[in-house]
């Protein structure tokens, strides 16, 4: 069963929009969305239709949440950092510091590449289905 939600468009880019989803009472405890203290989240969504900031849109949420994203985001750079520290434990500081910087850079590049792969997989990110209400700011002035 697909879940659809109404969201506000915050920012529009080519093929993607940044949307804000506000928690509703019927959300319950499904844990599909990781709401912050304001009970709202901002996420990227695929968008094949034209919409602009301020528009209200219907978004189809993914069937499965991306549970491994936090693992990728934190664990990979941390593991690479730990490997660099342990591998250079008996070396001089001028070998340790560049090794640690390289490990962190490789971890960051890995996270960026994984993010791009996830964005290409439409089953893992929200998709804008239709515009409910267009933003008409500036038309009546």
PDB file of C-alpha atoms in Angstrom:
ATOM      1  CA  UNK A   1       0.000   0.000   0.000  1.00  0.00           C
ATOM      2  CA  UNK A   2       1.393   3.371  -1.045  1.00  0.00           C
ATOM      3  CA  UNK A   3       1.185   6.293   1.382  1.00  0.00           C
ATOM      4  CA  UNK A   4       0.439   9.755  -0.012  1.00  0.00           C
ATOM      5  CA  UNK A   5       0.867  13.026   1.835  1.00  0.00           C
ATOM      6  CA  UNK A   6       0.232  16.704   1.151  1.00  0.00           C
ATOM      7  CA  UNK A   7       3.383  18.805   1.470  1.00  0.00           C
ATOM      8  CA  UNK A   8       4.617  22.323   0.797  1.00  0.00           C
ATOM      9  CA  UNK A   9       7.375  22.919  -1.764  1.00  0.00           C
ATOM     10  CA  UNK A  10      10.267  24.827  -0.207  1.00  0.00           C
ATOM     11  CA  UNK A  11      12.719  24.828  -3.120  1.00  0.00           C
ATOM     12  CA  UNK A  12      12.511  23.557  -6.709  1.00  0.00           C
ATOM     13  CA  UNK A  13      15.450  22.302  -8.770  1.00  0.00           C
ATOM     14  CA  UNK A  14      15.728  20.326 -11.990  1.00  0.00           C
ATOM     15  CA  UNK A  15      14.005  16.985 -11.396  1.00  0.00           C
ATOM     16  CA  UNK A  16      13.856  17.412  -7.596  1.00  0.00           C
ATOM     17  CA  UNK A  17      12.071  19.566  -5.032  1.00  0.00           C
ATOM     18  CA  UNK A  18      12.676  20.173  -1.350  1.00  0.00           C
ATOM     19  CA  UNK A  19       9.411  19.546   0.484  1.00  0.00           C
ATOM     20  CA  UNK A  20       8.280  20.078   4.059  1.00  0.00           C
ATOM     21  CA  UNK A  21       6.079  17.409   5.579  1.00  0.00           C
ATOM     22  CA  UNK A  22       4.200  18.264   8.785  1.00  0.00           C
ATOM     23  CA  UNK A  23       3.234  15.460  11.174  1.00  0.00           C
ATOM     24  CA  UNK A  24      -0.480  14.760  11.411  1.00  0.00           C
ATOM     25  CA  UNK A  25      -2.381  13.043  14.255  1.00  0.00           C
ATOM     26  CA  UNK A  26      -3.123  10.064  11.993  1.00  0.00           C
ATOM     27  CA  UNK A  27       0.618   9.482  11.478  1.00  0.00           C
ATOM     28  CA  UNK A  28       0.697   7.458  14.693  1.00  0.00           C
ATOM     29  CA  UNK A  29       3.891   5.527  15.192  1.00  0.00           C
ATOM     30  CA  UNK A  30       4.642   4.238  11.705  1.00  0.00           C
ATOM     31  CA  UNK A  31       8.203   5.649  11.958  1.00  0.00           C
ATOM     32  CA  UNK A  32       8.385   6.082   8.174  1.00  0.00           C
ATOM     33  CA  UNK A  33       9.304   9.733   8.731  1.00  0.00           C
ATOM     34  CA  UNK A  34      11.868  10.969  11.256  1.00  0.00           C
ATOM     35  CA  UNK A  35      10.154  14.104  12.582  1.00  0.00           C
ATOM     36  CA  UNK A  36      12.102  16.757  14.493  1.00  0.00           C
ATOM     37  CA  UNK A  37      10.942  18.699  17.565  1.00  0.00           C
ATOM     38  CA  UNK A  38       8.783  20.948  15.370  1.00  0.00           C
ATOM     39  CA  UNK A  39       7.005  17.827  14.038  1.00  0.00           C
ATOM     40  CA  UNK A  40       8.153  18.600  10.499  1.00  0.00           C
ATOM     41  CA  UNK A  41      10.778  17.223   8.148  1.00  0.00           C
ATOM     42  CA  UNK A  42      12.317  18.549   4.961  1.00  0.00           C
ATOM     43  CA  UNK A  43      13.273  15.984   2.347  1.00  0.00           C
ATOM     44  CA  UNK A  44      14.116  15.855  -1.344  1.00  0.00           C
ATOM     45  CA  UNK A  45      11.494  14.393  -3.635  1.00  0.00           C
ATOM     46  CA  UNK A  46      11.600  13.412  -7.296  1.00  0.00           C
ATOM     47  CA  UNK A  47       9.486  15.737  -9.394  1.00  0.00           C
ATOM     48  CA  UNK A  48       8.605  15.245 -13.055  1.00  0.00           C
ATOM     49  CA  UNK A  49       5.907  17.938 -13.069  1.00  0.00           C
ATOM     50  CA  UNK A  50       6.415  21.688 -12.888  1.00  0.00           C
ATOM     51  CA  UNK A  51       6.051  23.220  -9.435  1.00  0.00           C
ATOM     52  CA  UNK A  52       7.438  26.227  -7.609  1.00  0.00           C
ATOM     53  CA  UNK A  53       8.251  27.187  -4.022  1.00  0.00           C
ATOM     54  CA  UNK A  54       5.041  27.722  -2.042  1.00  0.00           C
ATOM     55  CA  UNK A  55       3.015  25.182  -4.036  1.00  0.00           C
ATOM     56  CA  UNK A  56       1.042  22.512  -2.194  1.00  0.00           C
ATOM     57  CA  UNK A  57       1.677  19.071  -3.697  1.00  0.00           C
ATOM     58  CA  UNK A  58       0.658  15.437  -3.244  1.00  0.00           C
ATOM     59  CA  UNK A  59       3.699  13.267  -2.579  1.00  0.00           C
ATOM     60  CA  UNK A  60       3.850   9.492  -2.730  1.00  0.00           C
ATOM     61  CA  UNK A  61       6.055   8.222   0.069  1.00  0.00           C
ATOM     62  CA  UNK A  62       8.441   5.271  -0.402  1.00  0.00           C
ATOM     63  CA  UNK A  63       7.227   1.802   0.490  1.00  0.00           C
ATOM     64  CA  UNK A  64      10.302   1.102   2.566  1.00  0.00           C
ATOM     65  CA  UNK A  65      12.171   3.684   4.637  1.00  0.00           C
ATOM     66  CA  UNK A  66      15.868   4.037   3.930  1.00  0.00           C
ATOM     67  CA  UNK A  67      17.048   2.540   7.221  1.00  0.00           C
ATOM     68  CA  UNK A  68      20.642   2.054   6.115  1.00  0.00           C
ATOM     69  CA  UNK A  69      21.184   5.741   5.394  1.00  0.00           C
ATOM     70  CA  UNK A  70      22.351   6.559   8.911  1.00  0.00           C
ATOM     71  CA  UNK A  71      24.707   3.593   8.758  1.00  0.00           C
ATOM     72  CA  UNK A  72      26.191   4.887   5.519  1.00  0.00           C
ATOM     73  CA  UNK A  73      26.339   8.461   6.768  1.00  0.00           C
ATOM     74  CA  UNK A  74      28.128   7.751  10.043  1.00  0.00           C
ATOM     75  CA  UNK A  75      29.641   4.275   9.991  1.00  0.00           C
ATOM     76  CA  UNK A  76      31.646   4.352   6.760  1.00  0.00           C
ATOM     77  CA  UNK A  77      33.629   7.536   7.555  1.00  0.00           C
ATOM     78  CA  UNK A  78      34.087   6.366  11.154  1.00  0.00           C
ATOM     79  CA  UNK A  79      35.365   2.937  10.093  1.00  0.00           C
ATOM     80  CA  UNK A  80      37.773   4.506   7.579  1.00  0.00           C
ATOM     81  CA  UNK A  81      39.000   6.914  10.257  1.00  0.00           C
ATOM     82  CA  UNK A  82      39.543   4.053  12.703  1.00  0.00           C
ATOM     83  CA  UNK A  83      41.453   2.053  10.088  1.00  0.00           C
ATOM     84  CA  UNK A  84      43.681   5.059   9.347  1.00  0.00           C
ATOM     85  CA  UNK A  85      44.399   5.629  13.041  1.00  0.00           C
ATOM     86  CA  UNK A  86      45.189   1.969  13.727  1.00  0.00           C
ATOM     87  CA  UNK A  87      47.269   1.546  10.563  1.00  0.00           C
ATOM     88  CA  UNK A  88      49.454   4.530  11.436  1.00  0.00           C
ATOM     89  CA  UNK A  89      49.575   4.037  15.217  1.00  0.00           C
ATOM     90  CA  UNK A  90      53.340   3.410  15.236  1.00  0.00           C
ATOM     91  CA  UNK A  91      54.151   6.107  12.684  1.00  0.00           C
ATOM     92  CA  UNK A  92      55.247   9.705  13.123  1.00  0.00           C
ATOM     93  CA  UNK A  93      52.640  12.481  13.333  1.00  0.00           C
ATOM     94  CA  UNK A  94      53.470  13.700   9.812  1.00  0.00           C
ATOM     95  CA  UNK A  95      52.303  10.310   8.491  1.00  0.00           C
ATOM     96  CA  UNK A  96      49.285   9.998  10.785  1.00  0.00           C
ATOM     97  CA  UNK A  97      47.665  13.350  10.022  1.00  0.00           C
ATOM     98  CA  UNK A  98      47.630  12.997   6.200  1.00  0.00           C
ATOM     99  CA  UNK A  99      46.359   9.406   6.550  1.00  0.00           C
ATOM    100  CA  UNK A 100      43.478  10.544   8.735  1.00  0.00           C
ATOM    101  CA  UNK A 101      42.612  13.423   6.371  1.00  0.00           C
ATOM    102  CA  UNK A 102      42.656  11.048   3.376  1.00  0.00           C
ATOM    103  CA  UNK A 103      40.442   8.554   5.223  1.00  0.00           C
ATOM    104  CA  UNK A 104      37.916  11.272   6.068  1.00  0.00           C
ATOM    105  CA  UNK A 105      37.950  12.537   2.466  1.00  0.00           C
ATOM    106  CA  UNK A 106      37.340   9.018   1.121  1.00  0.00           C
ATOM    107  CA  UNK A 107      34.497   8.608   3.635  1.00  0.00           C
ATOM    108  CA  UNK A 108      32.918  11.890   2.537  1.00  0.00           C
ATOM    109  CA  UNK A 109      33.187  10.956  -1.141  1.00  0.00           C
ATOM    110  CA  UNK A 110      31.587   7.575  -0.370  1.00  0.00           C
ATOM    111  CA  UNK A 111      28.668   9.268   1.390  1.00  0.00           C
ATOM    112  CA  UNK A 112      28.159  11.672  -1.542  1.00  0.00           C
ATOM    113  CA  UNK A 113      28.204   8.820  -4.078  1.00  0.00           C
ATOM    114  CA  UNK A 114      25.758   6.766  -2.001  1.00  0.00           C
ATOM    115  CA  UNK A 115      23.434   9.790  -1.799  1.00  0.00           C
ATOM    116  CA  UNK A 116      23.455  10.118  -5.595  1.00  0.00           C
ATOM    117  CA  UNK A 117      22.689   6.414  -5.999  1.00  0.00           C
ATOM    118  CA  UNK A 118      19.760   6.644  -3.578  1.00  0.00           C
ATOM    119  CA  UNK A 119      18.336   9.666  -5.443  1.00  0.00           C
ATOM    120  CA  UNK A 120      18.362   7.662  -8.681  1.00  0.00           C
ATOM    121  CA  UNK A 121      16.396   4.820  -7.067  1.00  0.00           C
ATOM    122  CA  UNK A 122      12.824   6.153  -7.160  1.00  0.00           C
ATOM    123  CA  UNK A 123      11.551   3.406  -4.850  1.00  0.00           C
ATOM    124  CA  UNK A 124      13.549   4.849  -1.957  1.00  0.00           C
ATOM    125  CA  UNK A 125      12.632   8.540  -2.066  1.00  0.00           C
ATOM    126  CA  UNK A 126       9.307  10.436  -2.164  1.00  0.00           C
ATOM    127  CA  UNK A 127       7.818  11.322  -5.570  1.00  0.00           C
ATOM    128  CA  UNK A 128       5.637  14.339  -6.356  1.00  0.00           C
ATOM    129  CA  UNK A 129       2.420  13.134  -8.050  1.00  0.00           C
ATOM    130  CA  UNK A 130       0.397  16.341  -8.556  1.00  0.00           C
ATOM    131  CA  UNK A 131       0.117  20.017  -7.619  1.00  0.00           C
ATOM    132  CA  UNK A 132      -2.918  20.780  -5.436  1.00  0.00           C
ATOM    133  CA  UNK A 133      -2.549  24.524  -5.030  1.00  0.00           C
ATOM    134  CA  UNK A 134      -0.179  26.731  -6.947  1.00  0.00           C
ATOM    135  CA  UNK A 135       1.572  29.650  -5.328  1.00  0.00           C
ATOM    136  CA  UNK A 136       0.047  32.861  -6.720  1.00  0.00           C
ATOM    137  CA  UNK A 137       2.269  35.350  -4.936  1.00  0.00           C
ATOM    138  CA  UNK A 138       2.870  38.477  -6.969  1.00  0.00           C
ATOM    139  CA  UNK A 139      -0.005  38.009  -9.473  1.00  0.00           C
ATOM    140  CA  UNK A 140      -2.399  40.454  -7.731  1.00  0.00           C
ATOM    141  CA  UNK A 141       0.058  43.297  -7.331  1.00  0.00           C
TER     142      UNK A 141
END
